[in-house]
Short mmCIF file of C-alpha atoms in Angstrom, two decimals:
data_model
loop_
_atom_site.label_atom_id
_atom_site.label_comp_id
_atom_site.label_asym_id
_atom_site.label_seq_id
_atom_site.Cartn_x
_atom_site.Cartn_y
_atom_site.Cartn_z
CA MET A 1 -1.17 7.55 19.88
CA THR A 2 -4.88 6.74 19.80
CA ASP A 3 -6.79 5.96 22.99
CA GLN A 4 -7.10 2.32 21.94
CA ALA A 5 -3.39 2.11 21.18
CA ARG A 6 -2.52 3.60 24.58
CA GLU A 7 -4.78 1.11 26.36
CA SER A 8 -3.15 -1.77 24.50
CA SER A 9 0.32 -0.39 25.22
CA VAL A 10 -0.32 -0.09 28.96
CA VAL A 11 -1.67 -3.63 29.22
CA GLU A 12 1.14 -5.04 27.12
CA ALA A 13 3.80 -3.37 29.29
CA ALA A 14 2.29 -4.55 32.58
CA PRO A 15 3.96 -7.53 34.32
CA LYS A 16 1.94 -10.74 33.99
CA GLN A 17 4.15 -13.34 35.65
CA LEU A 18 4.58 -14.44 39.24
CA PHE A 19 7.03 -12.40 41.34
CA ILE A 20 9.01 -14.76 43.59
CA ASN A 21 12.30 -14.03 45.36
CA GLY A 22 12.85 -10.92 43.28
CA LYS A 23 12.39 -12.72 39.95
CA TRP A 24 9.61 -12.69 37.37
CA THR A 25 8.67 -16.25 36.50
CA ASP A 26 5.95 -18.22 34.75
CA ALA A 27 3.77 -20.56 36.77
CA SER A 28 5.51 -23.93 37.22
CA SER A 29 2.62 -25.60 35.40
CA GLY A 30 2.66 -23.04 32.61
CA ALA A 31 -1.00 -22.26 33.37
CA THR A 32 -2.56 -18.84 32.88
CA PHE A 33 -5.96 -17.25 33.48
CA ASP A 34 -7.72 -14.42 31.68
CA VAL A 35 -8.26 -10.91 33.00
CA LEU A 36 -11.37 -9.21 31.61
CA ASP A 37 -12.24 -5.60 30.91
CA PRO A 38 -15.56 -5.30 32.80
CA SER A 39 -16.67 -2.42 30.58
CA THR A 40 -16.68 -4.69 27.51
CA GLY A 41 -16.57 -8.23 28.87
CA LYS A 42 -13.58 -8.89 26.59
CA VAL A 43 -10.24 -10.41 27.57
CA LEU A 44 -7.51 -7.87 28.35
CA CYS A 45 -4.67 -10.34 28.76
CA ALA A 46 -3.61 -13.61 30.36
CA VAL A 47 -1.71 -13.77 33.66
CA SER A 48 0.36 -16.61 35.13
CA ASP A 49 -1.76 -18.84 37.36
CA ALA A 50 0.22 -19.87 40.45
CA SER A 51 0.07 -23.48 41.62
CA PRO A 52 0.32 -24.62 45.25
CA GLU A 53 3.99 -25.37 44.55
CA ASP A 54 4.53 -21.81 43.35
CA GLY A 55 2.85 -20.48 46.48
CA MET A 56 5.13 -22.58 48.66
CA ALA A 57 8.19 -21.39 46.75
CA ALA A 58 7.10 -17.80 47.43
CA LEU A 59 6.60 -18.48 51.15
CA GLU A 60 9.95 -20.25 51.40
CA ALA A 61 11.58 -17.21 49.80
CA ALA A 62 9.85 -14.94 52.30
CA ALA A 63 10.90 -17.14 55.22
CA ALA A 64 14.51 -17.21 54.01
CA ALA A 65 14.59 -13.41 53.73
CA GLN A 66 12.95 -12.75 57.11
CA SER A 67 15.94 -12.65 59.45
CA ALA A 68 18.03 -10.33 57.31
CA PHE A 69 15.10 -8.02 56.64
CA ALA A 70 14.13 -7.85 60.31
CA ALA A 71 17.71 -6.72 61.04
CA THR A 72 17.48 -3.89 58.47
CA ALA A 73 17.60 -0.44 60.06
CA PRO A 74 14.14 1.13 60.45
CA ARG A 75 15.30 4.19 58.53
CA ALA A 76 16.36 1.99 55.61
CA ARG A 77 12.91 0.40 55.52
CA ALA A 78 11.31 3.84 55.72
CA ASP A 79 13.42 5.02 52.79
CA MET A 80 12.23 2.07 50.68
CA LEU A 81 8.62 3.05 51.33
CA MET A 82 9.27 6.70 50.53
CA ARG A 83 10.93 5.81 47.24
CA ALA A 84 7.89 3.69 46.38
CA PHE A 85 5.63 6.60 47.38
CA HIS A 86 7.34 8.88 44.88
CA LEU A 87 7.35 6.26 42.12
CA LEU A 88 3.60 5.76 42.51
CA HIS A 89 3.04 9.48 41.99
CA GLU A 90 5.45 9.62 39.06
CA ARG A 91 3.53 6.84 37.29
CA ILE A 92 0.03 7.73 38.45
CA ASP A 93 -1.39 8.18 34.93
CA THR A 94 -0.22 4.80 33.67
CA LEU A 95 -1.19 3.00 36.86
CA ALA A 96 -4.63 4.63 36.88
CA LEU A 97 -5.31 3.57 33.30
CA LEU A 98 -4.21 0.02 34.06
CA MET A 99 -6.51 -0.10 37.08
CA THR A 100 -9.47 1.29 35.15
CA LEU A 101 -9.02 -1.27 32.40
CA GLU A 102 -8.98 -4.26 34.74
CA MET A 103 -11.44 -3.03 37.38
CA GLY A 104 -13.72 -0.58 35.54
CA LYS A 105 -13.78 2.44 37.84
CA PRO A 106 -13.55 5.92 36.23
CA LEU A 107 -10.05 7.26 35.65
CA ALA A 108 -10.56 10.03 38.19
CA GLU A 109 -11.32 7.44 40.87
CA SER A 110 -8.36 5.31 39.80
CA ARG A 111 -6.05 8.31 40.08
CA GLY A 112 -7.52 9.01 43.50
CA GLU A 113 -6.87 5.42 44.56
CA ILE A 114 -3.23 5.52 43.44
CA ALA A 115 -2.70 8.71 45.47
CA TYR A 116 -4.52 7.12 48.44
CA ALA A 117 -2.44 3.96 48.07
CA ALA A 118 0.78 5.97 48.03
CA GLU A 119 -0.21 7.68 51.29
CA PHE A 120 -0.06 4.34 53.12
CA PHE A 121 3.59 4.07 52.13
CA ARG A 122 4.32 7.60 53.35
CA HIS A 123 2.37 7.06 56.57
CA PHE A 124 4.12 3.80 57.43
CA ALA A 125 7.51 5.17 56.43
CA GLU A 126 6.97 7.62 59.27
CA GLU A 127 5.75 4.86 61.63
CA ALA A 128 8.74 2.61 60.87
CA VAL A 129 11.13 4.84 62.82
CA ARG A 130 8.77 5.29 65.77
CA VAL A 131 8.29 1.72 66.94
CA ASN A 132 9.03 1.84 70.66
CA GLY A 133 8.97 -0.25 73.80
CA GLY A 134 9.45 0.46 77.50
CA TYR A 135 11.61 0.18 80.60
CA GLN A 136 10.17 -0.29 84.07
CA VAL A 137 11.29 -1.02 87.60
CA ALA A 138 9.63 -4.18 88.90
CA PRO A 139 6.98 -3.29 91.49
CA ALA A 140 8.81 -5.32 94.15
CA GLY A 141 12.20 -3.93 93.16
CA GLY A 142 15.25 -6.00 92.42
CA ALA A 143 14.54 -6.43 88.69
CA ARG A 144 13.79 -4.45 85.60
CA PHE A 145 11.25 -4.99 82.81
CA LEU A 146 12.43 -4.32 79.27
CA VAL A 147 9.66 -4.31 76.65
CA THR A 148 10.54 -4.38 72.97
CA LYS A 149 8.72 -4.89 69.67
CA GLN A 150 9.78 -7.36 66.99
CA PRO A 151 8.39 -8.28 63.56
CA VAL A 152 5.72 -10.98 63.57
CA GLY A 153 7.46 -12.76 60.69
CA PRO A 154 6.50 -13.97 57.21
CA SER A 155 3.01 -12.73 56.43
CA LEU A 156 0.31 -13.83 53.99
CA LEU A 157 -1.61 -10.91 52.51
CA ILE A 158 -4.83 -11.48 50.56
CA THR A 159 -6.26 -8.45 48.78
CA PRO A 160 -9.65 -7.81 47.10
CA TRP A 161 -10.52 -6.68 43.58
CA ASN A 162 -12.42 -3.50 44.41
CA PHE A 163 -9.40 -1.43 45.53
CA PRO A 164 -6.59 -3.44 43.94
CA MET A 165 -3.76 -1.02 44.76
CA ALA A 166 -4.78 0.63 48.03
CA MET A 167 -5.73 -2.59 49.81
CA GLY A 168 -2.27 -3.84 48.91
CA THR A 169 -0.32 -0.84 50.21
CA ARG A 170 -2.45 -0.79 53.36
CA LYS A 171 -0.99 -4.22 54.18
CA ILE A 172 2.44 -4.09 52.52
CA GLY A 173 3.26 -0.68 54.03
CA PRO A 174 3.09 -1.75 57.68
CA ALA A 175 4.63 -5.15 56.91
CA ILE A 176 7.74 -3.52 55.42
CA ALA A 177 7.82 -0.85 58.12
CA ALA A 178 7.72 -3.51 60.84
CA GLY A 179 10.35 -5.69 59.16
CA CYS A 180 8.08 -8.49 57.92
CA THR A 181 8.43 -10.33 54.63
CA SER A 182 5.27 -11.28 52.76
CA VAL A 183 3.46 -13.31 50.12
CA ILE A 184 0.62 -11.44 48.44
CA LYS A 185 -2.30 -13.11 46.68
CA PRO A 186 -4.21 -10.47 44.67
CA ALA A 187 -7.77 -11.01 43.47
CA ALA A 188 -7.99 -12.95 40.20
CA GLN A 189 -10.17 -10.21 38.66
CA THR A 190 -7.53 -7.49 39.19
CA PRO A 191 -3.99 -8.87 39.44
CA LEU A 192 -2.32 -6.32 37.15
CA SER A 193 -2.26 -3.45 39.65
CA MET A 194 -0.56 -5.58 42.31
CA LEU A 195 2.00 -6.92 39.84
CA ALA A 196 2.77 -3.34 38.79
CA LEU A 197 3.21 -2.47 42.47
CA ALA A 198 5.66 -5.36 42.92
CA GLU A 199 7.73 -3.93 40.08
CA ILE A 200 7.76 -0.53 41.79
CA LEU A 201 8.78 -1.99 45.15
CA ALA A 202 11.70 -3.82 43.57
CA GLU A 203 12.80 -0.57 41.91
CA ALA A 204 12.46 1.18 45.28
CA GLY A 205 15.08 -1.15 46.74
CA VAL A 206 12.98 -3.72 48.59
CA PRO A 207 15.30 -6.78 48.83
CA GLU A 208 14.68 -10.07 47.05
CA GLY A 209 12.24 -12.34 48.84
CA VAL A 210 10.74 -9.59 50.98
CA VAL A 211 7.66 -9.09 48.78
CA ASN A 212 6.35 -11.96 46.65
CA VAL A 213 3.20 -11.90 44.49
CA VAL A 214 1.34 -15.03 43.39
CA PRO A 215 -1.80 -14.35 41.33
CA THR A 216 -4.03 -17.40 40.98
CA ASP A 217 -7.51 -18.36 39.87
CA ASP A 218 -7.74 -20.97 42.64
CA ALA A 219 -7.07 -19.08 45.86
CA GLY A 220 -8.09 -21.88 48.23
CA ALA A 221 -5.80 -24.46 46.70
CA VAL A 222 -2.81 -22.12 46.79
CA MET A 223 -3.30 -20.35 50.12
CA GLU A 224 -4.51 -23.08 52.46
CA PRO A 225 -1.22 -25.05 52.29
CA LEU A 226 0.66 -21.83 53.08
CA ILE A 227 -1.57 -21.09 56.06
CA ARG A 228 -1.07 -24.62 57.40
CA SER A 229 2.65 -24.84 56.56
CA GLY A 230 4.06 -23.47 59.80
CA LEU A 231 6.31 -21.06 57.87
CA ALA A 232 3.86 -18.15 57.93
CA ARG A 233 3.18 -16.28 61.18
CA LYS A 234 0.53 -13.80 60.08
CA LEU A 235 -2.49 -13.58 57.77
CA SER A 236 -4.08 -10.30 56.72
CA PHE A 237 -7.24 -10.64 54.64
CA THR A 238 -9.68 -8.20 53.09
CA GLY A 239 -12.80 -9.77 51.62
CA SER A 240 -16.12 -11.36 52.45
CA THR A 241 -17.12 -12.51 55.91
CA ALA A 242 -17.86 -16.02 54.59
CA VAL A 243 -14.31 -16.44 53.29
CA GLY A 244 -12.89 -14.79 56.40
CA ARG A 245 -14.55 -17.38 58.61
CA ARG A 246 -13.00 -20.22 56.60
CA LEU A 247 -9.58 -18.59 56.78
CA LEU A 248 -9.86 -18.15 60.55
CA GLU A 249 -10.57 -21.87 60.90
CA GLN A 250 -7.46 -22.65 58.85
CA CYS A 251 -5.34 -20.19 60.85
CA ALA A 252 -6.34 -21.88 64.11
CA ASP A 253 -4.28 -24.94 63.14
CA LYS A 254 -0.98 -23.05 63.48
CA VAL A 255 -2.33 -20.24 65.69
CA LEU A 256 -1.53 -17.59 63.11
CA ARG A 257 -1.83 -13.94 64.02
CA THR A 258 -4.75 -12.58 61.96
CA SER A 259 -6.28 -9.31 60.91
CA MET A 260 -9.52 -9.40 58.98
CA GLU A 261 -11.35 -6.61 57.18
CA LEU A 262 -14.59 -8.31 56.23
CA GLY A 263 -18.08 -7.46 54.99
CA GLY A 264 -20.19 -4.45 55.90
CA ASN A 265 -23.82 -3.43 56.06
CA ALA A 266 -23.42 0.30 56.63
CA ALA A 267 -26.36 2.38 57.79
CA PHE A 268 -26.66 5.97 56.55
CA ILE A 269 -28.89 7.95 58.93
CA VAL A 270 -30.44 11.33 58.15
CA PHE A 271 -32.07 13.16 61.07
CA PRO A 272 -34.73 15.84 60.45
CA ASP A 273 -32.42 18.71 61.44
CA ALA A 274 -29.70 17.71 58.94
CA ASP A 275 -28.62 19.92 56.06
CA LEU A 276 -30.39 17.94 53.33
CA ASP A 277 -28.18 19.11 50.48
CA ALA A 278 -25.06 18.13 52.44
CA ALA A 279 -26.69 14.82 53.36
CA VAL A 280 -27.51 14.07 49.72
CA ASP A 281 -23.93 14.82 48.69
CA GLY A 282 -22.69 12.63 51.54
CA ALA A 283 -25.04 9.84 50.52
CA ILE A 284 -23.68 9.91 46.97
CA ALA A 285 -20.12 9.80 48.33
CA ALA A 286 -20.95 6.95 50.69
CA LYS A 287 -22.97 5.02 48.11
CA MET A 288 -21.36 5.68 44.74
CA ARG A 289 -17.64 5.49 45.47
CA ASN A 290 -16.41 2.65 43.29
CA SER A 291 -19.95 2.27 41.88
CA GLY A 292 -21.04 1.03 45.29
CA GLU A 293 -18.54 -1.83 45.25
CA ALA A 294 -17.06 -1.09 48.65
CA CYS A 295 -17.46 -2.64 52.08
CA THR A 296 -17.91 0.91 53.43
CA ALA A 297 -20.73 1.70 50.98
CA ALA A 298 -24.00 2.93 52.49
CA ASN A 299 -26.14 -0.19 52.33
CA ARG A 300 -29.20 0.86 54.38
CA MET A 301 -30.36 4.47 54.23
CA TYR A 302 -32.61 5.49 57.11
CA VAL A 303 -34.20 8.90 56.59
CA HIS A 304 -36.54 10.57 59.08
CA ALA A 305 -40.18 10.47 58.02
CA ASP A 306 -40.38 14.29 58.02
CA VAL A 307 -37.72 14.62 55.30
CA ILE A 308 -37.65 11.31 53.43
CA ASP A 309 -39.71 12.57 50.48
CA ALA A 310 -37.54 15.66 49.97
CA PHE A 311 -34.36 13.68 50.49
CA GLY A 312 -35.46 10.95 48.08
CA THR A 313 -36.34 13.46 45.36
CA LYS A 314 -33.01 15.27 45.65
CA LEU A 315 -31.02 12.03 45.77
CA ALA A 316 -32.83 10.52 42.78
CA GLU A 317 -32.23 13.65 40.69
CA LYS A 318 -28.50 13.64 41.43
CA MET A 319 -28.11 9.89 40.99
CA ALA A 320 -29.95 9.95 37.66
CA ALA A 321 -27.61 12.68 36.40
CA LEU A 322 -24.42 10.68 37.02
CA PRO A 323 -22.87 9.77 33.63
CA VAL A 324 -22.43 6.00 33.19
CA GLY A 325 -19.88 4.46 30.82
CA ARG A 326 -16.40 3.08 30.33
CA GLY A 327 -14.11 4.45 32.98
CA VAL A 328 -11.66 5.68 30.35
CA ASP A 329 -14.23 8.01 28.74
CA ASP A 330 -14.33 11.72 29.62
CA GLY A 331 -16.83 12.78 32.26
CA VAL A 332 -17.88 9.28 33.32
CA ARG A 333 -18.77 9.06 37.01
CA VAL A 334 -20.08 5.47 37.16
CA GLY A 335 -18.28 2.53 35.61
CA PRO A 336 -19.32 -1.12 35.25
CA LEU A 337 -19.59 -3.67 38.02
CA ILE A 338 -16.75 -6.16 38.21
CA ASP A 339 -18.40 -9.09 36.40
CA ALA A 340 -21.66 -10.66 35.27
CA ALA A 341 -22.21 -12.41 38.62
CA ALA A 342 -21.93 -9.11 40.52
CA ARG A 343 -24.45 -7.43 38.22
CA GLY A 344 -26.77 -10.42 38.47
CA LYS A 345 -26.79 -10.24 42.27
CA VAL A 346 -27.59 -6.51 42.26
CA ARG A 347 -30.43 -7.12 39.83
CA GLN A 348 -31.84 -9.89 42.04
CA LEU A 349 -31.72 -7.68 45.13
CA VAL A 350 -33.55 -4.84 43.38
CA THR A 351 -36.20 -7.21 41.98
CA ASP A 352 -36.70 -8.73 45.43
CA ALA A 353 -37.16 -5.30 47.06
CA VAL A 354 -39.65 -4.13 44.42
CA GLU A 355 -41.65 -7.34 44.73
CA ARG A 356 -41.87 -6.69 48.48
CA GLY A 357 -43.24 -3.18 47.99
CA ALA A 358 -40.31 -0.83 47.38
CA LYS A 359 -40.80 1.97 44.86
CA VAL A 360 -38.20 2.81 42.20
CA LEU A 361 -37.40 6.55 42.09
CA THR A 362 -34.73 6.19 39.39
CA GLY A 363 -32.81 3.43 37.64
CA GLY A 364 -33.51 -0.23 38.16
CA GLU A 365 -33.35 -1.30 34.51
CA ILE A 366 -30.35 -2.88 32.77
CA GLY A 367 -29.56 -1.59 29.27
CA ASN A 368 -28.29 -3.50 26.25
CA GLU A 369 -24.77 -2.05 26.14
CA PRO A 370 -21.79 -4.43 26.39
CA GLY A 371 -20.08 -4.83 29.74
CA PHE A 372 -21.41 -5.26 33.25
CA PHE A 373 -23.19 -1.96 33.81
CA TYR A 374 -25.99 -1.28 36.29
CA PRO A 375 -27.61 2.18 36.45
CA PRO A 376 -27.58 4.37 39.57
CA THR A 377 -30.78 3.38 41.35
CA VAL A 378 -32.80 4.83 44.23
CA LEU A 379 -35.56 2.87 45.95
CA THR A 380 -37.87 4.14 48.66
CA GLY A 381 -40.07 2.30 51.11
CA VAL A 382 -37.71 -0.66 51.25
CA PRO A 383 -39.20 -3.06 53.83
CA GLU A 384 -37.35 -4.93 56.55
CA SER A 385 -38.05 -8.21 54.73
CA ALA A 386 -36.08 -7.17 51.64
CA ARG A 387 -32.84 -9.06 51.11
CA MET A 388 -30.88 -5.85 50.55
CA ARG A 389 -31.58 -4.79 54.12
CA HIS A 390 -29.48 -7.76 55.27
CA GLU A 391 -27.00 -8.46 52.44
CA GLU A 392 -24.27 -6.28 50.98
CA ILE A 393 -25.58 -4.80 47.74
CA PHE A 394 -22.13 -4.04 46.30
CA GLY A 395 -23.62 -1.94 43.55
CA PRO A 396 -25.02 1.55 42.79
CA VAL A 397 -28.34 1.09 44.59
CA ALA A 398 -29.57 3.38 47.39
CA PRO A 399 -32.47 1.87 49.43
CA LEU A 400 -34.42 4.36 51.57
CA THR A 401 -36.44 3.49 54.67
CA SER A 402 -38.16 5.94 57.02
CA PHE A 403 -37.85 6.19 60.80
CA THR A 404 -39.46 8.37 63.46
CA SER A 405 -37.24 8.25 66.58
CA GLU A 406 -33.59 8.13 67.53
CA GLU A 407 -34.06 4.96 69.55
CA GLU A 408 -35.79 3.25 66.63
CA VAL A 409 -33.07 4.04 64.10
CA VAL A 410 -30.18 3.12 66.42
CA ALA A 411 -31.83 -0.25 67.09
CA ALA A 412 -32.36 -0.79 63.36
CA ALA A 413 -28.80 0.19 62.48
CA ASN A 414 -27.42 -2.22 65.08
CA ASP A 415 -29.71 -5.08 64.00
CA THR A 416 -27.09 -6.78 61.85
CA GLU A 417 -24.20 -9.16 62.35
CA TYR A 418 -21.92 -6.61 60.68
CA GLY A 419 -20.23 -3.63 62.28
CA LEU A 420 -17.80 -1.90 59.93
CA VAL A 421 -19.02 1.68 59.51
CA ASN A 422 -22.14 3.81 59.85
CA TYR A 423 -22.86 7.40 58.81
CA LEU A 424 -25.14 9.98 60.34
CA TYR A 425 -26.20 13.50 59.42
CA THR A 426 -27.45 15.95 62.06
CA ASN A 427 -26.71 19.48 63.22
CA ASP A 428 -27.27 18.53 66.87
CA LEU A 429 -23.84 17.92 68.40
CA SER A 430 -25.20 16.09 71.44
CA ARG A 431 -27.24 13.78 69.25
CA ALA A 432 -24.28 13.17 66.95
CA LEU A 433 -22.04 12.03 69.79
CA ARG A 434 -24.81 10.11 71.55
CA VAL A 435 -25.71 8.15 68.42
CA ALA A 436 -22.09 7.63 67.36
CA GLU A 437 -21.32 6.05 70.72
CA ALA A 438 -24.43 3.85 70.55
CA LEU A 439 -23.73 2.48 67.07
CA GLU A 440 -22.05 -0.93 67.09
CA THR A 441 -19.38 -0.28 64.47
CA GLY A 442 -15.64 0.20 64.29
CA MET A 443 -16.04 3.53 62.49
CA VAL A 444 -18.64 6.31 62.30
CA GLY A 445 -18.83 9.21 59.87
CA ILE A 446 -20.56 12.32 61.27
CA ASN A 447 -21.70 14.67 58.50
CA GLN A 448 -19.28 13.05 56.09
CA GLY A 449 -19.73 10.22 53.61
CA VAL A 450 -16.12 9.00 53.48
CA VAL A 451 -14.15 7.90 56.55
CA SER A 452 -11.13 6.10 55.05
CA ASN A 453 -7.80 7.79 55.77
CA PRO A 454 -4.31 6.26 56.00
CA ALA A 455 -3.72 8.09 59.28
CA ALA A 456 -6.85 6.65 60.92
CA PRO A 457 -7.47 3.11 62.21
CA PHE A 458 -9.70 1.27 59.71
CA GLY A 459 -11.66 -1.81 60.79
CA GLY A 460 -14.85 -3.22 62.19
CA VAL A 461 -16.43 -5.19 65.00
CA LYS A 462 -18.70 -8.23 65.10
CA ALA A 463 -18.67 -10.09 61.75
CA SER A 464 -16.91 -7.19 60.03
CA GLY A 465 -13.49 -8.23 61.18
CA LEU A 466 -10.60 -8.28 63.61
CA GLY A 467 -7.81 -5.78 64.10
CA ARG A 468 -7.19 -2.40 62.47
CA GLU A 469 -5.35 -1.20 59.39
CA GLY A 470 -3.86 2.26 58.97
CA GLY A 471 -3.30 4.87 61.65
CA PRO A 472 -0.81 4.47 64.48
CA THR A 473 -2.26 1.03 65.31
CA GLY A 474 -1.79 -0.42 61.80
CA ILE A 475 1.87 -1.30 62.31
CA GLU A 476 1.07 -3.05 65.59
CA GLU A 477 -0.69 -5.78 63.61
CA PHE A 478 2.76 -6.78 62.29
CA LEU A 479 4.64 -6.53 65.60
CA GLU A 480 4.98 -8.86 68.56
CA THR A 481 5.60 -7.52 72.06
CA LYS A 482 8.52 -9.15 73.88
CA TYR A 483 9.14 -8.74 77.60
CA ILE A 484 12.66 -9.25 78.90
CA GLY A 485 13.12 -9.57 82.65
CA ILE A 486 16.47 -8.39 84.00
CA ALA A 487 17.64 -9.37 87.50
CA LEU A 488 19.88 -6.88 89.31
CA ALA A 489 22.70 -8.23 91.44
#
C-alpha cells in the first residue's frame, strides 16, 4: 500500500458521526463540517456537526446513565480504563497517523502523545480503587463523623485541538475512575482523534451513555444550553483564557463545579552558571514541542546578559537545523501550524517585535509551500513593548531578552496575568529553589524543558486556570466530599 493510500484508508476508517448513548449517529440536522489537513490546506473529510438538540440528547443520555455507573465497583471502572490503555498501545500506529493528518504534528510526536494519553488511563485506573474517606470521633464525644467521596455527576468536557487525544484522556480518565458520566466536545479542527477514542472506550466495555462525543463547528451554541440546563454538575475546559472566562460566567448560573486549564505565558530563565548546552536543549523542548502550539511553551526567554550572545547563537543553530515538513514524512521535526489564522498571528507577532527593535537570528520568513508552515525562528533583543512579551505566540518562535539580576528576572517573569508554568536553568541549588518558590505559577521546571506527567498535578494560577489535572489530585476534581454525622445512643 502506498503512503497516500494508507493515509486515505486511515481517514476513511475513522468514525465521523456523533457518539450518543453508545450509538453512532448523524447530526439531527444532517449537517457536517470539514476537517482540513494543515500540511496541505486540503479537506481530509467531513464530520457530523452536532446541533444544540444533539448536545442535549447526549447530556440526557449521560444523566440517565449516571446512577448505575456511580454504583459500578471501582475495580470494574479501573478494568475498563486498563483495557482502553492496552487498546491505545495496540493501535498506536494508526492513531498516530490519524492525529498527524488532522493536526499536523510529526508522527514521532503523535506516537508520543498516544503513549502519553494512554498513561492517564493507567494512572487513573490505579486511582479508582484508592478513593477514600475518613472516620472520626466528634471532639465533644457522643457522635461520629463519617466522611465519604461520591462522583460529582454528569460532566461536560471541552478539549483543545493541540493535544487532541491526551487532553481527552486527562479528563475522561478521572471522570470514569470517579464514576462520572460525560459529554465531550472536541475541537472542530481535530475531532477524529476523540471519535477514535470513543470507539476504543466502547470496545473496552464502558457502558452506553457513560461517554458521549458531540463534535460541532459552533461550540457556543451547543455547549451553553448544556451548561445552563441543570443536568450537568461539572465542566472541565482546556483552552484560551478568554473563552474560559465566558464559560465561568455561564457556569455561575447553575453553580457548576469547574476546572479550567487556560492560557500561559511561560518564562524560560537561563542564569549565567547554567550548563548552556543543556539549557539550549531544554529551550528547544520547551519551545518546539508541538511546533510551539502548547500552553506550556516557553513564551518569554530571559537569558543573563553574560551568556545571551552564546546562548542565542547555539539556539539559532539548532533551531535552523530542525527539518520542517509534513508530519508524515521521514525525519520531520516541525510540522505546520493548525490553520491560516494561527500562522497569520505568529507572523504579526514577529513583524511587531522586529519593528520595535528585535533582531532575527534565524527564520522569520514564510515560504511558498502549501499548508500552514512557519519556520523555526529565534529573535534577540525583544523589547518589553513587543506584543509577544504579553500574548501567547503559539508557534515556533523563541524571543530572547537579557537580564542582569535575579530580582529583575523574577519580577519580569511574574509581570503577567498568567501563571501556568515557568522554567529555569541554573546549577545553584539554593537559587533554583529560591526562584522556583518566588515564581507565581502552578508549575516550575528546574533544568528541564518538559513538566507534563500523568502522575503530577497539572494546572496554573491567576488567569491560567482553576484546579488540577493528573496526579493524585486529578480525580478529586470529579468527586464531592460528603460528611455523615452519626449520633451514638
